[in-house]
Coordinates of C-alpha atoms in Angstrom, one line a residue:
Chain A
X758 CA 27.0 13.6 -35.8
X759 CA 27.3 15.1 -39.5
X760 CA 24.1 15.8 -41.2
X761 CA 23.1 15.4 -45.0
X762 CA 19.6 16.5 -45.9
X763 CA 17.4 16.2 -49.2
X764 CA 14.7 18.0 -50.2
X765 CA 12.0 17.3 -51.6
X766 CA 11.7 13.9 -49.7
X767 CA 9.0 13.0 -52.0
X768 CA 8.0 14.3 -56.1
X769 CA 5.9 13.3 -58.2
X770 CA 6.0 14.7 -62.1
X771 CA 4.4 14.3 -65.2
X772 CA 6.5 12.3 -67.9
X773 CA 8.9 15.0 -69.6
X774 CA 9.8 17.6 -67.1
X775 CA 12.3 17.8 -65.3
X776 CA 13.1 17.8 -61.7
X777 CA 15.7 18.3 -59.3
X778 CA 17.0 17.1 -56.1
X779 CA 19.0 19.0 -53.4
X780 CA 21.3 17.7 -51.4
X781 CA 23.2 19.7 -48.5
X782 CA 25.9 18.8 -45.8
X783 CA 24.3 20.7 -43.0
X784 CA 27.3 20.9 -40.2
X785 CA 30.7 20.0 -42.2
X786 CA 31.9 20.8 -45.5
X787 CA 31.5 18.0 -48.0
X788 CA 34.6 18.2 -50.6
X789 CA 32.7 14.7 -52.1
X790 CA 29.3 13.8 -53.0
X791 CA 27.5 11.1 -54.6
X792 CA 24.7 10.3 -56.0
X793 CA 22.7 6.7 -55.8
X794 CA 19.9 5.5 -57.2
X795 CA 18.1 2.2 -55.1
X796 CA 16.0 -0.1 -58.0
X797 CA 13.4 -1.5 -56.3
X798 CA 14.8 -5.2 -54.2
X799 CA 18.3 -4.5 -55.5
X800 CA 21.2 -2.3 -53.8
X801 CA 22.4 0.8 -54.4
X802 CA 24.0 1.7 -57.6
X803 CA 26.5 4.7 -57.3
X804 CA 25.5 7.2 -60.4
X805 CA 27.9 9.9 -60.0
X806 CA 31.0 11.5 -58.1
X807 CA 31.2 15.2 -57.3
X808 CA 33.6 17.6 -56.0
X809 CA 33.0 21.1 -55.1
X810 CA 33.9 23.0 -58.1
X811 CA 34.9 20.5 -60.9
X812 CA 32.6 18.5 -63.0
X813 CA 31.1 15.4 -61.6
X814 CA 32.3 11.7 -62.6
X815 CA 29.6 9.4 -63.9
X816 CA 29.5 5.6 -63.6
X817 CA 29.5 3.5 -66.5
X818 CA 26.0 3.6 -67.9
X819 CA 24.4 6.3 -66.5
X820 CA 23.5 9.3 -68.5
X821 CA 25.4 12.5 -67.4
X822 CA 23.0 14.6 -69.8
X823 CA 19.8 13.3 -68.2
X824 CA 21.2 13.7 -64.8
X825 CA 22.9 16.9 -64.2
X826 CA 24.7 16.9 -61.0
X827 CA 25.8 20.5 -59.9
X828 CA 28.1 20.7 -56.9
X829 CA 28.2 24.5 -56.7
X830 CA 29.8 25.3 -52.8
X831 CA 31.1 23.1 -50.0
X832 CA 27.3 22.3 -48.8
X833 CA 25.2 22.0 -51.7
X834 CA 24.7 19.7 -54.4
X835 CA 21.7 19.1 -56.9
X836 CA 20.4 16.0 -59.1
X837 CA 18.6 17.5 -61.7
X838 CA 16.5 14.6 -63.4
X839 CA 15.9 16.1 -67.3
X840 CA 13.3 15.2 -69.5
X841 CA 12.2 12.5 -66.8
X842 CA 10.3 9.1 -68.0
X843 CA 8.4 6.2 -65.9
X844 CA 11.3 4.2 -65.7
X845 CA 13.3 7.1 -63.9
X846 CA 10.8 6.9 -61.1
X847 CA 13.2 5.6 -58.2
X848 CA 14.5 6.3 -54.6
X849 CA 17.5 8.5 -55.1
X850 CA 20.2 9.0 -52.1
X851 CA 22.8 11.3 -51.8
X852 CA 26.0 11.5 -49.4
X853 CA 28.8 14.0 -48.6
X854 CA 32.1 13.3 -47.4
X855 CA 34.3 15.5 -45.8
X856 CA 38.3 15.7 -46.5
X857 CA 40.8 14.1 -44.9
X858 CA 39.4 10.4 -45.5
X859 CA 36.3 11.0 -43.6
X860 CA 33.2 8.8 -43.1
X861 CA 30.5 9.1 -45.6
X862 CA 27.0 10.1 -44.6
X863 CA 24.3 9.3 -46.2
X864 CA 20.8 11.7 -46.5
X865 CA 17.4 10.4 -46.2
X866 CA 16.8 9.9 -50.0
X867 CA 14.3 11.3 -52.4
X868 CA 11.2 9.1 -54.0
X869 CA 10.9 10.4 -57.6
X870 CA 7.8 9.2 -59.3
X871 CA 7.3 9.7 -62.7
X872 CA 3.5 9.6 -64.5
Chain B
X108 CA 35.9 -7.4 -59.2
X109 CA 34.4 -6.1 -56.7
X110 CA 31.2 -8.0 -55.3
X111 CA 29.4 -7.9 -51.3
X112 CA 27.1 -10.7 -51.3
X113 CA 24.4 -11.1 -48.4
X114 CA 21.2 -13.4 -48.0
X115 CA 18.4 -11.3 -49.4
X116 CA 16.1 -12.7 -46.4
X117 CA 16.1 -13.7 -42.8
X118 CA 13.5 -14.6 -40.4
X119 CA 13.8 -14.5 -36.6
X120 CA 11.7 -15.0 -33.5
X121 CA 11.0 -12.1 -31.2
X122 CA 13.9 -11.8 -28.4
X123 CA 16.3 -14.4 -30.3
X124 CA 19.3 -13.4 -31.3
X125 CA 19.9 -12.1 -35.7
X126 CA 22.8 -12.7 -37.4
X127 CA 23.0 -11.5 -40.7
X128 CA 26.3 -12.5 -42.5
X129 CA 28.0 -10.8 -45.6
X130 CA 30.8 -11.8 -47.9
X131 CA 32.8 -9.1 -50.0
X132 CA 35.8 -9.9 -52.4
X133 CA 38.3 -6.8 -52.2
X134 CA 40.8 -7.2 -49.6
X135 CA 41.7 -3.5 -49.8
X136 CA 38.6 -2.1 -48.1
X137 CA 39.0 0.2 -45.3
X138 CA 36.0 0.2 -43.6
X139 CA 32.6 -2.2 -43.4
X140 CA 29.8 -1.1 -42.8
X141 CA 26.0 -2.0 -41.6
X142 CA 23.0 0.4 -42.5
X143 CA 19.4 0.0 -41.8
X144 CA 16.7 0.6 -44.1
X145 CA 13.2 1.2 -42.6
X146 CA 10.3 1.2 -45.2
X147 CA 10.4 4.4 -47.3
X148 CA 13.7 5.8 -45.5
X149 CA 16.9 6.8 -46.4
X150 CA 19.9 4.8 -45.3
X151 CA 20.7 5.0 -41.2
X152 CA 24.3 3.9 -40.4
X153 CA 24.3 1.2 -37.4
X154 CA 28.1 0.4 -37.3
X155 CA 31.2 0.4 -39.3
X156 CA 34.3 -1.1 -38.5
X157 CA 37.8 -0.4 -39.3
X158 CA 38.9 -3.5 -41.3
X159 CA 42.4 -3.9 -39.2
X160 CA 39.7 -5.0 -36.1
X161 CA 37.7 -8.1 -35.6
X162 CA 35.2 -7.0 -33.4
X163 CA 32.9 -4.1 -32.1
X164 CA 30.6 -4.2 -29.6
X165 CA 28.2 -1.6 -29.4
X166 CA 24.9 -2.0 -27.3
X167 CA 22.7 -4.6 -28.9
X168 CA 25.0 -4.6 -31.9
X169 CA 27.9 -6.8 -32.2
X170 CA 30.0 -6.6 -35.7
X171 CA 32.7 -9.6 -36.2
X172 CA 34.9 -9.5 -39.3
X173 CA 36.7 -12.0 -40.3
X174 CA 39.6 -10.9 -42.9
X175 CA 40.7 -14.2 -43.9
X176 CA 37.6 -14.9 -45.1
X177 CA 36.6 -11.8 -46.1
X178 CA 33.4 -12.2 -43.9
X179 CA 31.3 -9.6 -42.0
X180 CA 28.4 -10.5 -39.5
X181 CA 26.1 -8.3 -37.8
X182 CA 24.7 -9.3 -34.5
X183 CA 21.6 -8.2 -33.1
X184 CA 20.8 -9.4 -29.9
X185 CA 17.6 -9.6 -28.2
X186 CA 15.7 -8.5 -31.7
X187 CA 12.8 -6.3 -31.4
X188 CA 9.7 -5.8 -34.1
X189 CA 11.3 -2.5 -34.2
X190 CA 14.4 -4.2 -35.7
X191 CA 12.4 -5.3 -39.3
X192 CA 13.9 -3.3 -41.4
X193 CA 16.7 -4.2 -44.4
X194 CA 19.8 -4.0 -43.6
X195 CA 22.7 -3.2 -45.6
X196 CA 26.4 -4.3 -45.8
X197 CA 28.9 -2.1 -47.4
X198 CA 32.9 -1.7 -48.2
X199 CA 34.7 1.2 -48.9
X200 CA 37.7 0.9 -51.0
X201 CA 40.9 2.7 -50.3
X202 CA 42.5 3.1 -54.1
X203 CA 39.2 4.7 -55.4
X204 CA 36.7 6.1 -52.4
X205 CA 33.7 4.2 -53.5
X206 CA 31.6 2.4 -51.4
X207 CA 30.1 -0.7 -52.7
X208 CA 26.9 -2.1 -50.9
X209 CA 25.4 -5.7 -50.9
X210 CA 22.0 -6.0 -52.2
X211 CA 20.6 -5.7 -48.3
X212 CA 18.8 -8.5 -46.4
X213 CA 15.6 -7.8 -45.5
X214 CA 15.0 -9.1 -41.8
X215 CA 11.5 -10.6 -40.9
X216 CA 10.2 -10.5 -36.7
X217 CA 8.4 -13.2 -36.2
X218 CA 5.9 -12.9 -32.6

């Protein structure tokens, strides 16, 4: 089946720098990815939208200038986390989608903590 | 809106049967979904089903869905320690490609 992978699986960064997150479609081309962020005992909450080559769509709420979202080529998209603070410190999951109405699939998320 | 409600908690004996039920309010999903959550993992898709079925059988796994209702169920039979995990429902919506998820129910194996 499709792959998505993240890297790093784990950071951990001092308050104020910034950090970014990979995310890559390893055997299909992902036209779509998103971003989510997990708060801890709650569900997912979708941050962002991206297709390959156009600016990404935030959600309502979430800062598209602290979270830049770059979705350069069909396997590669990054979560860069700017300026980061404690309460940024999360698990952070990505998926890709295909075209054609494919399935989504999900990577293995990345724990951000922030000191 | 659009809402997918689950029971934050269940608790079941070892070998028993789990059923963990879900409730979502758009009737324009396409497909339902189940994901697992172990501790400190990323999200592991279990099942989905294509919302014109009702059910889906697949090894210990048996997904119902009742449209009418706009009810989901996940059926694990024969539950296993290796089973505690979280486990999340989630709807994907045809008019804008989103998937909402439910706020996961967090399955307990008791010996």
């Amino acid at each position: 089946g499709a792959v998505v992978s993240q890297h790093p699986s784990r950071v951990i960064c001092k308050s104020g720098t910034s950090v970014k997150i990979e995310c890559r479609s390893l055997d299909f081309q992902a036209t779509t990815m998103f971003w989510y962020r997990q708060f801890p005992k709650k569900s997912l909450m979708l941050m962002a939208t991206s297709n390959e080559g156009s600016k990404a769509t935030y959600e309502q709420g979430v800062e598209k200038d602290k979270f830049l979202i770059n979705h350069a080529s069909l396997t590669l998209s990054t979560l860069t986390v700017t300026s980061a603070h404690p309460e940024d410190s999360s698990f952070y999951i990505c998926s890709a989608r295909g075209g054609g109405g494919s399935r989504e699939f999900f990577g293995p998320g990345t724990r951000l903590t922030v000191l | 809106g659009e809402d997918v409600e689950q029971s934050l908690f269940l608790s079941v004996r070892e070998g028993d049967s789990s059923v963990i039920n879900c409730t979502y309010t758009d009737s324009s999903s396409t497909y339902l979904y189940w994901y697992k959550q172990e501790p400190g993992a990323g999200l592991q898709l279990l099942t989905y089903i294509f919302s014109n079925m009702d059910m889906k059988q697949d090894q210990r796994l048996t997904v119902l869905l009742n449209k009418k209702d706009k009810h989901l169920s996940l059926r694990i039979a024969d539950t296993q320690t290796g089973d505690s995990a979280i486990y999340f429902c989630a709807e994907s919506m045809l008019r804008d490609d989103k998937i909402i998820f439910g706020k996961g129910t967090r399955l307990h194996i008791l010996p």
